[in-house]
JSON list of C-alpha atoms in Angstrom, two decimals:
[
{"chain": "A", "resi": 1, "resn": "UNK", "atom": "CA", "xyz": [-15.55, 16.10, 5.88]},
{"chain": "A", "resi": 2, "resn": "UNK", "atom": "CA", "xyz": [-14.08, 13.52, 3.73]},
{"chain": "A", "resi": 3, "resn": "UNK", "atom": "CA", "xyz": [-17.29, 11.21, 2.60]},
{"chain": "A", "resi": 4, "resn": "UNK", "atom": "CA", "xyz": [-14.72, 8.88, 0.53]},
{"chain": "A", "resi": 5, "resn": "UNK", "atom": "CA", "xyz": [-13.95, 5.51, 1.89]},
{"chain": "A", "resi": 6, "resn": "UNK", "atom": "CA", "xyz": [-11.07, 4.28, 0.64]},
{"chain": "A", "resi": 7, "resn": "UNK", "atom": "CA", "xyz": [-8.06, 7.76, 0.25]},
{"chain": "A", "resi": 8, "resn": "UNK", "atom": "CA", "xyz": [-5.13, 8.69, 0.00]},
{"chain": "A", "resi": 9, "resn": "UNK", "atom": "CA", "xyz": [-4.42, 12.13, 1.38]},
{"chain": "A", "resi": 10, "resn": "UNK", "atom": "CA", "xyz": [-1.56, 14.57, 2.55]},
{"chain": "A", "resi": 11, "resn": "UNK", "atom": "CA", "xyz": [-4.62, 15.72, 4.90]},
{"chain": "A", "resi": 12, "resn": "UNK", "atom": "CA", "xyz": [-4.60, 15.25, 8.71]},
{"chain": "A", "resi": 13, "resn": "UNK", "atom": "CA", "xyz": [-6.74, 11.51, 9.55]},
{"chain": "A", "resi": 14, "resn": "UNK", "atom": "CA", "xyz": [-9.89, 12.05, 10.68]},
{"chain": "A", "resi": 15, "resn": "UNK", "atom": "CA", "xyz": [-11.56, 8.25, 12.47]},
{"chain": "A", "resi": 16, "resn": "UNK", "atom": "CA", "xyz": [-15.07, 10.93, 12.73]},
{"chain": "A", "resi": 17, "resn": "UNK", "atom": "CA", "xyz": [-15.02, 10.68, 8.46]},
{"chain": "A", "resi": 18, "resn": "UNK", "atom": "CA", "xyz": [-14.35, 7.36, 8.21]},
{"chain": "A", "resi": 19, "resn": "UNK", "atom": "CA", "xyz": [-17.18, 5.73, 10.73]},
{"chain": "A", "resi": 20, "resn": "UNK", "atom": "CA", "xyz": [-19.33, 9.18, 8.83]},
{"chain": "A", "resi": 21, "resn": "UNK", "atom": "CA", "xyz": [-19.31, 7.78, 5.51]},
{"chain": "A", "resi": 22, "resn": "UNK", "atom": "CA", "xyz": [-20.29, 4.01, 6.77]},
{"chain": "A", "resi": 23, "resn": "UNK", "atom": "CA", "xyz": [-23.23, 5.16, 8.53]},
{"chain": "A", "resi": 24, "resn": "UNK", "atom": "CA", "xyz": [-24.21, 7.56, 5.68]},
{"chain": "A", "resi": 25, "resn": "UNK", "atom": "CA", "xyz": [-23.96, 4.36, 3.48]},
{"chain": "A", "resi": 26, "resn": "UNK", "atom": "CA", "xyz": [-26.17, 2.05, 5.60]},
{"chain": "A", "resi": 27, "resn": "UNK", "atom": "CA", "xyz": [-29.45, 4.44, 6.73]},
{"chain": "A", "resi": 28, "resn": "UNK", "atom": "CA", "xyz": [-30.76, 3.37, 4.00]},
{"chain": "A", "resi": 29, "resn": "UNK", "atom": "CA", "xyz": [-30.21, 0.31, 4.08]},
{"chain": "A", "resi": 30, "resn": "UNK", "atom": "CA", "xyz": [-31.94, -3.44, 3.70]},
{"chain": "A", "resi": 31, "resn": "UNK", "atom": "CA", "xyz": [-29.36, -5.21, 5.73]},
{"chain": "A", "resi": 32, "resn": "UNK", "atom": "CA", "xyz": [-29.52, -6.30, 8.97]},
{"chain": "A", "resi": 33, "resn": "UNK", "atom": "CA", "xyz": [-28.20, -2.31, 10.61]},
{"chain": "A", "resi": 34, "resn": "UNK", "atom": "CA", "xyz": [-24.75, -1.51, 12.04]},
{"chain": "A", "resi": 35, "resn": "UNK", "atom": "CA", "xyz": [-24.69, -2.91, 15.44]},
{"chain": "A", "resi": 36, "resn": "UNK", "atom": "CA", "xyz": [-20.26, -2.30, 15.46]},
{"chain": "A", "resi": 37, "resn": "UNK", "atom": "CA", "xyz": [-18.16, 0.07, 14.29]},
{"chain": "A", "resi": 38, "resn": "UNK", "atom": "CA", "xyz": [-13.82, -1.74, 15.23]},
{"chain": "A", "resi": 39, "resn": "UNK", "atom": "CA", "xyz": [-11.77, 0.68, 14.17]},
{"chain": "A", "resi": 40, "resn": "UNK", "atom": "CA", "xyz": [-7.43, 1.26, 13.95]},
{"chain": "A", "resi": 41, "resn": "UNK", "atom": "CA", "xyz": [-5.03, 4.19, 13.39]},
{"chain": "A", "resi": 42, "resn": "UNK", "atom": "CA", "xyz": [-1.59, 3.57, 12.94]},
{"chain": "A", "resi": 43, "resn": "UNK", "atom": "CA", "xyz": [0.55, 6.19, 13.80]},
{"chain": "A", "resi": 44, "resn": "UNK", "atom": "CA", "xyz": [4.35, 7.49, 13.49]},
{"chain": "A", "resi": 45, "resn": "UNK", "atom": "CA", "xyz": [5.94, 5.62, 16.99]},
{"chain": "A", "resi": 46, "resn": "UNK", "atom": "CA", "xyz": [9.04, 7.42, 18.19]},
{"chain": "A", "resi": 47, "resn": "UNK", "atom": "CA", "xyz": [11.32, 4.42, 18.22]},
{"chain": "A", "resi": 48, "resn": "UNK", "atom": "CA", "xyz": [12.29, 1.32, 16.28]},
{"chain": "A", "resi": 49, "resn": "UNK", "atom": "CA", "xyz": [15.06, -0.17, 16.12]},
{"chain": "A", "resi": 50, "resn": "UNK", "atom": "CA", "xyz": [16.15, 1.26, 19.25]},
{"chain": "A", "resi": 51, "resn": "UNK", "atom": "CA", "xyz": [17.17, 4.71, 17.75]},
{"chain": "A", "resi": 52, "resn": "UNK", "atom": "CA", "xyz": [15.33, 7.61, 17.72]},
{"chain": "A", "resi": 53, "resn": "UNK", "atom": "CA", "xyz": [13.26, 8.09, 14.75]},
{"chain": "A", "resi": 54, "resn": "UNK", "atom": "CA", "xyz": [12.83, 11.97, 14.66]},
{"chain": "A", "resi": 55, "resn": "UNK", "atom": "CA", "xyz": [9.98, 11.51, 11.46]},
{"chain": "A", "resi": 56, "resn": "UNK", "atom": "CA", "xyz": [8.25, 9.51, 8.55]},
{"chain": "A", "resi": 57, "resn": "UNK", "atom": "CA", "xyz": [7.90, 10.20, 5.41]},
{"chain": "A", "resi": 58, "resn": "UNK", "atom": "CA", "xyz": [5.33, 8.46, 3.22]},
{"chain": "A", "resi": 59, "resn": "UNK", "atom": "CA", "xyz": [5.33, 7.88, -0.50]},
{"chain": "A", "resi": 60, "resn": "UNK", "atom": "CA", "xyz": [2.50, 6.15, -2.25]},
{"chain": "A", "resi": 61, "resn": "UNK", "atom": "CA", "xyz": [1.93, 4.87, -6.48]},
{"chain": "A", "resi": 62, "resn": "UNK", "atom": "CA", "xyz": [-1.14, 6.71, -5.79]},
{"chain": "A", "resi": 63, "resn": "UNK", "atom": "CA", "xyz": [-3.56, 5.20, -8.08]},
{"chain": "A", "resi": 64, "resn": "UNK", "atom": "CA", "xyz": [-2.01, 1.37, -7.50]},
{"chain": "A", "resi": 65, "resn": "UNK", "atom": "CA", "xyz": [-2.60, 2.01, -3.52]},
{"chain": "A", "resi": 66, "resn": "UNK", "atom": "CA", "xyz": [-6.59, 2.66, -4.35]},
{"chain": "A", "resi": 67, "resn": "UNK", "atom": "CA", "xyz": [-6.48, -0.13, -6.59]},
{"chain": "A", "resi": 68, "resn": "UNK", "atom": "CA", "xyz": [-4.71, -2.06, -3.71]},
{"chain": "A", "resi": 69, "resn": "UNK", "atom": "CA", "xyz": [-7.39, -0.89, -0.84]},
{"chain": "A", "resi": 70, "resn": "UNK", "atom": "CA", "xyz": [-10.81, -1.64, -3.75]},
{"chain": "A", "resi": 71, "resn": "UNK", "atom": "CA", "xyz": [-9.20, -5.09, -3.54]},
{"chain": "A", "resi": 72, "resn": "UNK", "atom": "CA", "xyz": [-8.77, -5.29, 0.11]},
{"chain": "A", "resi": 73, "resn": "UNK", "atom": "CA", "xyz": [-12.32, -4.43, 0.07]},
{"chain": "A", "resi": 74, "resn": "UNK", "atom": "CA", "xyz": [-13.50, -7.08, -2.09]},
{"chain": "A", "resi": 75, "resn": "UNK", "atom": "CA", "xyz": [-11.49, -9.95, 0.49]},
{"chain": "A", "resi": 76, "resn": "UNK", "atom": "CA", "xyz": [-13.82, -7.96, 3.34]},
{"chain": "A", "resi": 77, "resn": "UNK", "atom": "CA", "xyz": [-17.13, -7.98, 1.78]},
{"chain": "A", "resi": 78, "resn": "UNK", "atom": "CA", "xyz": [-15.67, -11.45, 0.42]},
{"chain": "A", "resi": 79, "resn": "UNK", "atom": "CA", "xyz": [-15.13, -13.30, 4.13]},
{"chain": "A", "resi": 80, "resn": "UNK", "atom": "CA", "xyz": [-17.64, -10.71, 6.09]},
{"chain": "A", "resi": 81, "resn": "UNK", "atom": "CA", "xyz": [-20.73, -10.55, 3.50]},
{"chain": "A", "resi": 82, "resn": "UNK", "atom": "CA", "xyz": [-21.94, -7.42, 6.13]},
{"chain": "A", "resi": 83, "resn": "UNK", "atom": "CA", "xyz": [-19.31, -5.62, 6.73]},
{"chain": "A", "resi": 84, "resn": "UNK", "atom": "CA", "xyz": [-18.06, -2.16, 5.61]},
{"chain": "A", "resi": 85, "resn": "UNK", "atom": "CA", "xyz": [-15.09, -0.95, 5.60]},
{"chain": "A", "resi": 86, "resn": "UNK", "atom": "CA", "xyz": [-13.96, 2.16, 5.22]},
{"chain": "A", "resi": 87, "resn": "UNK", "atom": "CA", "xyz": [-9.45, 2.74, 4.58]},
{"chain": "A", "resi": 88, "resn": "UNK", "atom": "CA", "xyz": [-7.70, 6.32, 4.60]},
{"chain": "A", "resi": 89, "resn": "UNK", "atom": "CA", "xyz": [-3.34, 6.51, 4.66]},
{"chain": "A", "resi": 90, "resn": "UNK", "atom": "CA", "xyz": [-2.34, 9.71, 4.58]},
{"chain": "A", "resi": 91, "resn": "UNK", "atom": "CA", "xyz": [1.34, 10.37, 2.79]},
{"chain": "A", "resi": 92, "resn": "UNK", "atom": "CA", "xyz": [4.32, 13.49, 2.78]},
{"chain": "A", "resi": 93, "resn": "UNK", "atom": "CA", "xyz": [6.25, 14.14, 6.23]},
{"chain": "A", "resi": 94, "resn": "UNK", "atom": "CA", "xyz": [4.65, 13.10, 9.37]},
{"chain": "A", "resi": 95, "resn": "UNK", "atom": "CA", "xyz": [5.15, 13.78, 13.50]},
{"chain": "A", "resi": 96, "resn": "UNK", "atom": "CA", "xyz": [5.71, 11.95, 15.88]},
{"chain": "A", "resi": 97, "resn": "UNK", "atom": "CA", "xyz": [2.55, 10.71, 17.34]},
{"chain": "A", "resi": 98, "resn": "UNK", "atom": "CA", "xyz": [0.17, 11.57, 13.65]},
{"chain": "A", "resi": 99, "resn": "UNK", "atom": "CA", "xyz": [-1.64, 8.92, 12.23]},
{"chain": "A", "resi": 100, "resn": "UNK", "atom": "CA", "xyz": [-0.48, 7.28, 8.79]},
{"chain": "A", "resi": 101, "resn": "UNK", "atom": "CA", "xyz": [-3.43, 5.42, 8.24]},
{"chain": "A", "resi": 102, "resn": "UNK", "atom": "CA", "xyz": [-7.03, 5.12, 9.62]},
{"chain": "A", "resi": 103, "resn": "UNK", "atom": "CA", "xyz": [-9.35, 1.74, 9.00]},
{"chain": "A", "resi": 104, "resn": "UNK", "atom": "CA", "xyz": [-13.07, 1.89, 10.22]},
{"chain": "A", "resi": 105, "resn": "UNK", "atom": "CA", "xyz": [-14.85, -1.79, 9.81]},
{"chain": "A", "resi": 106, "resn": "UNK", "atom": "CA", "xyz": [-18.97, -1.60, 10.71]},
{"chain": "A", "resi": 107, "resn": "UNK", "atom": "CA", "xyz": [-21.15, -4.80, 10.65]},
{"chain": "A", "resi": 108, "resn": "UNK", "atom": "CA", "xyz": [-24.04, -6.08, 12.30]},
{"chain": "A", "resi": 109, "resn": "UNK", "atom": "CA", "xyz": [-22.06, -7.17, 15.35]},
{"chain": "A", "resi": 110, "resn": "UNK", "atom": "CA", "xyz": [-18.69, -6.70, 17.19]},
{"chain": "A", "resi": 111, "resn": "UNK", "atom": "CA", "xyz": [-17.11, -10.32, 15.81]},
{"chain": "A", "resi": 112, "resn": "UNK", "atom": "CA", "xyz": [-16.41, -9.34, 11.81]},
{"chain": "A", "resi": 113, "resn": "UNK", "atom": "CA", "xyz": [-16.24, -5.14, 12.48]},
{"chain": "A", "resi": 114, "resn": "UNK", "atom": "CA", "xyz": [-12.63, -7.03, 14.80]},
{"chain": "A", "resi": 115, "resn": "UNK", "atom": "CA", "xyz": [-11.11, -9.42, 12.53]},
{"chain": "A", "resi": 116, "resn": "UNK", "atom": "CA", "xyz": [-12.46, -7.89, 9.97]},
{"chain": "A", "resi": 117, "resn": "UNK", "atom": "CA", "xyz": [-10.39, -4.13, 11.07]},
{"chain": "A", "resi": 118, "resn": "UNK", "atom": "CA", "xyz": [-7.68, -6.54, 11.37]},
{"chain": "A", "resi": 119, "resn": "UNK", "atom": "CA", "xyz": [-7.81, -8.23, 8.36]},
{"chain": "A", "resi": 120, "resn": "UNK", "atom": "CA", "xyz": [-7.89, -4.68, 6.96]},
{"chain": "A", "resi": 121, "resn": "UNK", "atom": "CA", "xyz": [-4.11, -3.97, 7.65]},
{"chain": "A", "resi": 122, "resn": "UNK", "atom": "CA", "xyz": [-2.54, -6.72, 7.57]},
{"chain": "A", "resi": 123, "resn": "UNK", "atom": "CA", "xyz": [-3.63, -6.39, 3.69]},
{"chain": "A", "resi": 124, "resn": "UNK", "atom": "CA", "xyz": [-2.68, -2.73, 3.39]},
{"chain": "A", "resi": 125, "resn": "UNK", "atom": "CA", "xyz": [0.82, -4.08, 5.14]},
{"chain": "A", "resi": 126, "resn": "UNK", "atom": "CA", "xyz": [1.02, -6.99, 2.14]},
{"chain": "A", "resi": 127, "resn": "UNK", "atom": "CA", "xyz": [-0.05, -5.49, -0.74]},
{"chain": "A", "resi": 128, "resn": "UNK", "atom": "CA", "xyz": [-0.01, -1.18, -1.26]},
{"chain": "A", "resi": 129, "resn": "UNK", "atom": "CA", "xyz": [2.27, 0.71, -2.68]},
{"chain": "A", "resi": 130, "resn": "UNK", "atom": "CA", "xyz": [3.11, 2.78, 0.33]},
{"chain": "A", "resi": 131, "resn": "UNK", "atom": "CA", "xyz": [7.48, 3.38, 1.71]},
{"chain": "A", "resi": 132, "resn": "UNK", "atom": "CA", "xyz": [8.17, 5.01, 3.94]},
{"chain": "A", "resi": 133, "resn": "UNK", "atom": "CA", "xyz": [10.69, 7.23, 5.07]},
{"chain": "A", "resi": 134, "resn": "UNK", "atom": "CA", "xyz": [13.13, 7.59, 8.42]},
{"chain": "A", "resi": 135, "resn": "UNK", "atom": "CA", "xyz": [14.54, 10.51, 9.27]},
{"chain": "A", "resi": 136, "resn": "UNK", "atom": "CA", "xyz": [16.52, 9.44, 13.08]},
{"chain": "A", "resi": 137, "resn": "UNK", "atom": "CA", "xyz": [19.01, 12.03, 13.80]},
{"chain": "A", "resi": 138, "resn": "UNK", "atom": "CA", "xyz": [22.51, 11.27, 11.78]},
{"chain": "A", "resi": 139, "resn": "UNK", "atom": "CA", "xyz": [20.70, 9.98, 8.49]},
{"chain": "A", "resi": 140, "resn": "UNK", "atom": "CA", "xyz": [17.24, 9.02, 6.93]},
{"chain": "A", "resi": 141, "resn": "UNK", "atom": "CA", "xyz": [16.44, 5.41, 5.68]},
{"chain": "A", "resi": 142, "resn": "UNK", "atom": "CA", "xyz": [13.64, 3.33, 3.05]},
{"chain": "A", "resi": 143, "resn": "UNK", "atom": "CA", "xyz": [12.35, 0.74, 5.53]},
{"chain": "A", "resi": 144, "resn": "UNK", "atom": "CA", "xyz": [11.45, -2.57, 3.28]},
{"chain": "A", "resi": 145, "resn": "UNK", "atom": "CA", "xyz": [9.62, -4.90, 4.23]},
{"chain": "A", "resi": 146, "resn": "UNK", "atom": "CA", "xyz": [8.46, -7.78, 1.98]},
{"chain": "A", "resi": 147, "resn": "UNK", "atom": "CA", "xyz": [7.40, -8.20, -2.04]},
{"chain": "A", "resi": 148, "resn": "UNK", "atom": "CA", "xyz": [3.98, -6.96, -3.37]},
{"chain": "A", "resi": 149, "resn": "UNK", "atom": "CA", "xyz": [2.58, -9.48, -4.66]},
{"chain": "A", "resi": 150, "resn": "UNK", "atom": "CA", "xyz": [-1.72, -9.29, -3.79]},
{"chain": "A", "resi": 151, "resn": "UNK", "atom": "CA", "xyz": [-1.96, -13.26, -5.32]},
{"chain": "A", "resi": 152, "resn": "UNK", "atom": "CA", "xyz": [-0.05, -14.72, -2.94]},
{"chain": "A", "resi": 153, "resn": "UNK", "atom": "CA", "xyz": [-2.13, -17.01, -1.26]},
{"chain": "A", "resi": 154, "resn": "UNK", "atom": "CA", "xyz": [0.40, -18.67, 1.85]},
{"chain": "A", "resi": 155, "resn": "UNK", "atom": "CA", "xyz": [0.23, -14.41, 2.68]},
{"chain": "A", "resi": 156, "resn": "UNK", "atom": "CA", "xyz": [-3.13, -13.39, 2.91]},
{"chain": "A", "resi": 157, "resn": "UNK", "atom": "CA", "xyz": [-4.21, -16.65, 4.86]},
{"chain": "A", "resi": 158, "resn": "UNK", "atom": "CA", "xyz": [-1.54, -15.01, 7.70]},
{"chain": "A", "resi": 159, "resn": "UNK", "atom": "CA", "xyz": [-4.21, -12.34, 7.56]},
{"chain": "A", "resi": 160, "resn": "UNK", "atom": "CA", "xyz": [-6.81, -13.39, 7.65]},
{"chain": "A", "resi": 161, "resn": "UNK", "atom": "CA", "xyz": [-4.69, -15.92, 10.85]},
{"chain": "A", "resi": 162, "resn": "UNK", "atom": "CA", "xyz": [-3.76, -12.79, 13.02]},
{"chain": "A", "resi": 163, "resn": "UNK", "atom": "CA", "xyz": [-7.21, -11.89, 12.93]},
{"chain": "A", "resi": 164, "resn": "UNK", "atom": "CA", "xyz": [-8.21, -14.87, 15.37]},
{"chain": "A", "resi": 165, "resn": "UNK", "atom": "CA", "xyz": [-11.45, -15.94, 14.33]},
{"chain": "B", "resi": 1, "resn": "UNK", "atom": "CA", "xyz": [7.04, 1.04, -28.92]},
{"chain": "B", "resi": 2, "resn": "UNK", "atom": "CA", "xyz": [7.81, 4.08, -25.62]},
{"chain": "B", "resi": 3, "resn": "UNK", "atom": "CA", "xyz": [6.60, 3.02, -22.28]},
{"chain": "B", "resi": 4, "resn": "UNK", "atom": "CA", "xyz": [6.79, 5.19, -19.21]},
{"chain": "B", "resi": 5, "resn": "UNK", "atom": "CA", "xyz": [8.31, 4.10, -16.68]},
{"chain": "B", "resi": 6, "resn": "UNK", "atom": "CA", "xyz": [7.44, 5.13, -12.70]},
{"chain": "B", "resi": 7, "resn": "UNK", "atom": "CA", "xyz": [10.33, 4.04, -9.89]},
{"chain": "B", "resi": 8, "resn": "UNK", "atom": "CA", "xyz": [9.26, 4.66, -6.01]},
{"chain": "B", "resi": 9, "resn": "UNK", "atom": "CA", "xyz": [11.47, 5.24, -2.42]},
{"chain": "B", "resi": 10, "resn": "UNK", "atom": "CA", "xyz": [14.94, 4.07, -2.80]},
{"chain": "B", "resi": 11, "resn": "UNK", "atom": "CA", "xyz": [14.29, 2.61, -6.19]},
{"chain": "B", "resi": 12, "resn": "UNK", "atom": "CA", "xyz": [13.78, 6.54, -7.20]},
{"chain": "B", "resi": 13, "resn": "UNK", "atom": "CA", "xyz": [17.47, 7.12, -5.35]},
{"chain": "B", "resi": 14, "resn": "UNK", "atom": "CA", "xyz": [18.67, 4.85, -6.90]},
{"chain": "B", "resi": 15, "resn": "UNK", "atom": "CA", "xyz": [17.08, 5.79, -10.79]},
{"chain": "B", "resi": 16, "resn": "UNK", "atom": "CA", "xyz": [17.51, 9.15, -10.20]},
{"chain": "B", "resi": 17, "resn": "UNK", "atom": "CA", "xyz": [13.89, 10.31, -11.15]},
{"chain": "B", "resi": 18, "resn": "UNK", "atom": "CA", "xyz": [10.02, 9.14, -10.53]},
{"chain": "B", "resi": 19, "resn": "UNK", "atom": "CA", "xyz": [9.86, 9.02, -14.55]},
{"chain": "B", "resi": 20, "resn": "UNK", "atom": "CA", "xyz": [11.59, 8.36, -17.11]},
{"chain": "B", "resi": 21, "resn": "UNK", "atom": "CA", "xyz": [10.99, 7.14, -20.81]},
{"chain": "B", "resi": 22, "resn": "UNK", "atom": "CA", "xyz": [12.24, 3.83, -23.02]},
{"chain": "B", "resi": 23, "resn": "UNK", "atom": "CA", "xyz": [11.84, 2.87, -26.26]},
{"chain": "B", "resi": 24, "resn": "UNK", "atom": "CA", "xyz": [11.48, -0.90, -26.26]},
{"chain": "B", "resi": 25, "resn": "UNK", "atom": "CA", "xyz": [11.39, -3.50, -29.10]},
{"chain": "B", "resi": 26, "resn": "UNK", "atom": "CA", "xyz": [7.67, -5.29, -30.03]},
{"chain": "B", "resi": 27, "resn": "UNK", "atom": "CA", "xyz": [6.45, -7.55, -27.70]},
{"chain": "B", "resi": 28, "resn": "UNK", "atom": "CA", "xyz": [8.84, -6.61, -25.27]},
{"chain": "B", "resi": 29, "resn": "UNK", "atom": "CA", "xyz": [7.81, -8.10, -21.53]},
{"chain": "B", "resi": 30, "resn": "UNK", "atom": "CA", "xyz": [8.30, -5.99, -17.93]},
{"chain": "B", "resi": 31, "resn": "UNK", "atom": "CA", "xyz": [10.65, -8.21, -17.40]},
{"chain": "B", "resi": 32, "resn": "UNK", "atom": "CA", "xyz": [12.43, -6.94, -20.94]},
{"chain": "B", "resi": 33, "resn": "UNK", "atom": "CA", "xyz": [12.77, -3.18, -19.84]},
{"chain": "B", "resi": 34, "resn": "UNK", "atom": "CA", "xyz": [13.62, -4.28, -15.61]},
{"chain": "B", "resi": 35, "resn": "UNK", "atom": "CA", "xyz": [16.74, -5.89, -17.93]},
{"chain": "B", "resi": 36, "resn": "UNK", "atom": "CA", "xyz": [17.65, -2.60, -19.60]},
{"chain": "B", "resi": 37, "resn": "UNK", "atom": "CA", "xyz": [16.77, -0.29, -16.65]},
{"chain": "B", "resi": 38, "resn": "UNK", "atom": "CA", "xyz": [19.75, -2.50, -14.27]},
{"chain": "B", "resi": 39, "resn": "UNK", "atom": "CA", "xyz": [22.20, -2.00, -17.51]},
{"chain": "B", "resi": 40, "resn": "UNK", "atom": "CA", "xyz": [21.48, 1.92, -16.86]},
{"chain": "B", "resi": 41, "resn": "UNK", "atom": "CA", "xyz": [21.23, 1.80, -13.45]},
{"chain": "B", "resi": 42, "resn": "UNK", "atom": "CA", "xyz": [23.68, -1.11, -12.00]},
{"chain": "B", "resi": 43, "resn": "UNK", "atom": "CA", "xyz": [22.64, -0.95, -8.15]},
{"chain": "B", "resi": 44, "resn": "UNK", "atom": "CA", "xyz": [18.92, -1.44, -9.82]},
{"chain": "B", "resi": 45, "resn": "UNK", "atom": "CA", "xyz": [19.76, -4.86, -9.43]},
{"chain": "B", "resi": 46, "resn": "UNK", "atom": "CA", "xyz": [19.51, -4.72, -5.67]},
{"chain": "B", "resi": 47, "resn": "UNK", "atom": "CA", "xyz": [15.75, -5.48, -6.32]},
{"chain": "B", "resi": 48, "resn": "UNK", "atom": "CA", "xyz": [16.22, -8.32, -9.18]},
{"chain": "B", "resi": 49, "resn": "UNK", "atom": "CA", "xyz": [14.61, -10.79, -6.42]},
{"chain": "B", "resi": 50, "resn": "UNK", "atom": "CA", "xyz": [12.26, -8.87, -4.33]},
{"chain": "B", "resi": 51, "resn": "UNK", "atom": "CA", "xyz": [11.25, -6.32, -6.77]},
{"chain": "B", "resi": 52, "resn": "UNK", "atom": "CA", "xyz": [6.77, -6.27, -8.25]},
{"chain": "B", "resi": 53, "resn": "UNK", "atom": "CA", "xyz": [5.94, -5.01, -10.86]},
{"chain": "B", "resi": 54, "resn": "UNK", "atom": "CA", "xyz": [2.29, -3.13, -12.13]},
{"chain": "B", "resi": 55, "resn": "UNK", "atom": "CA", "xyz": [1.47, -2.01, -15.41]},
{"chain": "B", "resi": 56, "resn": "UNK", "atom": "CA", "xyz": [-1.23, 1.07, -16.87]},
{"chain": "B", "resi": 57, "resn": "UNK", "atom": "CA", "xyz": [-1.66, 0.60, -13.09]},
{"chain": "B", "resi": 58, "resn": "UNK", "atom": "CA", "xyz": [-2.35, -3.24, -11.72]},
{"chain": "B", "resi": 59, "resn": "UNK", "atom": "CA", "xyz": [-0.48, -5.33, -9.93]},
{"chain": "B", "resi": 60, "resn": "UNK", "atom": "CA", "xyz": [1.66, -7.55, -13.30]},
{"chain": "B", "resi": 61, "resn": "UNK", "atom": "CA", "xyz": [3.85, -10.65, -13.41]},
{"chain": "B", "resi": 62, "resn": "UNK", "atom": "CA", "xyz": [7.75, -10.47, -14.66]},
{"chain": "B", "resi": 63, "resn": "UNK", "atom": "CA", "xyz": [6.07, -12.20, -17.83]},
{"chain": "B", "resi": 64, "resn": "UNK", "atom": "CA", "xyz": [3.57, -8.96, -19.61]},
{"chain": "B", "resi": 65, "resn": "UNK", "atom": "CA", "xyz": [4.22, -9.11, -22.48]},
{"chain": "B", "resi": 66, "resn": "UNK", "atom": "CA", "xyz": [4.31, -4.53, -22.84]},
{"chain": "B", "resi": 67, "resn": "UNK", "atom": "CA", "xyz": [1.88, -2.07, -25.60]},
{"chain": "B", "resi": 68, "resn": "UNK", "atom": "CA", "xyz": [3.44, 1.03, -26.84]},
{"chain": "B", "resi": 69, "resn": "UNK", "atom": "CA", "xyz": [1.38, 3.90, -24.01]},
{"chain": "B", "resi": 70, "resn": "UNK", "atom": "CA", "xyz": [2.16, 1.42, -21.49]},
{"chain": "B", "resi": 71, "resn": "UNK", "atom": "CA", "xyz": [2.63, 2.96, -18.00]},
{"chain": "B", "resi": 72, "resn": "UNK", "atom": "CA", "xyz": [4.77, 0.95, -16.07]},
{"chain": "B", "resi": 73, "resn": "UNK", "atom": "CA", "xyz": [5.65, 0.76, -11.93]},
{"chain": "B", "resi": 74, "resn": "UNK", "atom": "CA", "xyz": [8.73, -1.14, -10.44]},
{"chain": "B", "resi": 75, "resn": "UNK", "atom": "CA", "xyz": [7.90, -0.59, -6.89]},
{"chain": "B", "resi": 76, "resn": "UNK", "atom": "CA", "xyz": [10.83, -2.20, -3.66]},
{"chain": "B", "resi": 77, "resn": "UNK", "atom": "CA", "xyz": [9.65, -4.66, -1.11]},
{"chain": "B", "resi": 78, "resn": "UNK", "atom": "CA", "xyz": [6.11, -1.96, 0.54]},
{"chain": "B", "resi": 79, "resn": "UNK", "atom": "CA", "xyz": [7.04, -0.39, 3.96]},
{"chain": "B", "resi": 80, "resn": "UNK", "atom": "CA", "xyz": [4.70, -2.85, 6.53]},
{"chain": "B", "resi": 81, "resn": "UNK", "atom": "CA", "xyz": [5.93, -6.29, 5.53]},
{"chain": "B", "resi": 82, "resn": "UNK", "atom": "CA", "xyz": [7.62, -7.16, 7.52]},
{"chain": "B", "resi": 83, "resn": "UNK", "atom": "CA", "xyz": [6.78, -10.45, 9.29]},
{"chain": "B", "resi": 84, "resn": "UNK", "atom": "CA", "xyz": [5.45, -9.82, 13.01]},
{"chain": "B", "resi": 85, "resn": "UNK", "atom": "CA", "xyz": [7.69, -12.86, 14.26]}
]
């Protein structure tokens, strides 16, 4: 079981491992403690843009991805001070239904846990240097979204707006 | 001076390697290194308007000045960045 809060890994993602490392960390803390845990699992979807996906391959620039995850952790703590975050992203070839990203937030109260969890996945998608190659019948294509810019305040505000706080 | 270049995803496919070393003039910026790379690999020019860069595993601006031994990464748009409509 991994006790690292942040990870880029080729191994299967386990939500329990993320929950465990947050609850362990607060056992002897002086905070209010954990009253709520929220989690998100991103899965490889079978259909995308009308065609059938066979598998996905994820590639990361690992050291920069870890720095991006640390940055997201700081942003979460800045907005929701009593909230903790664990975030693991899988790389390599993934089959349909497998989890590519797992996020767990723990907080004294549920509102912050839910909001921070949503914020974290939006930020992962904006600034984590992780790419996916989609394999479908007859070919494959790299999926490309937006330019990664961690200092883009508009993107950050957009992620915050999606938390519905 | 010499720098190590890292490229990813479709940009790696265009370059044909995950990393390469190149000699550049002292005081060269990330942008100047990119411009050199595009001369060598013209298909990479498609990323001129959507590229991100990192120097020594931290995001960096194109104006950042490089030093001998730097690791410079050129990053295509990340996969999860699509805007939800």
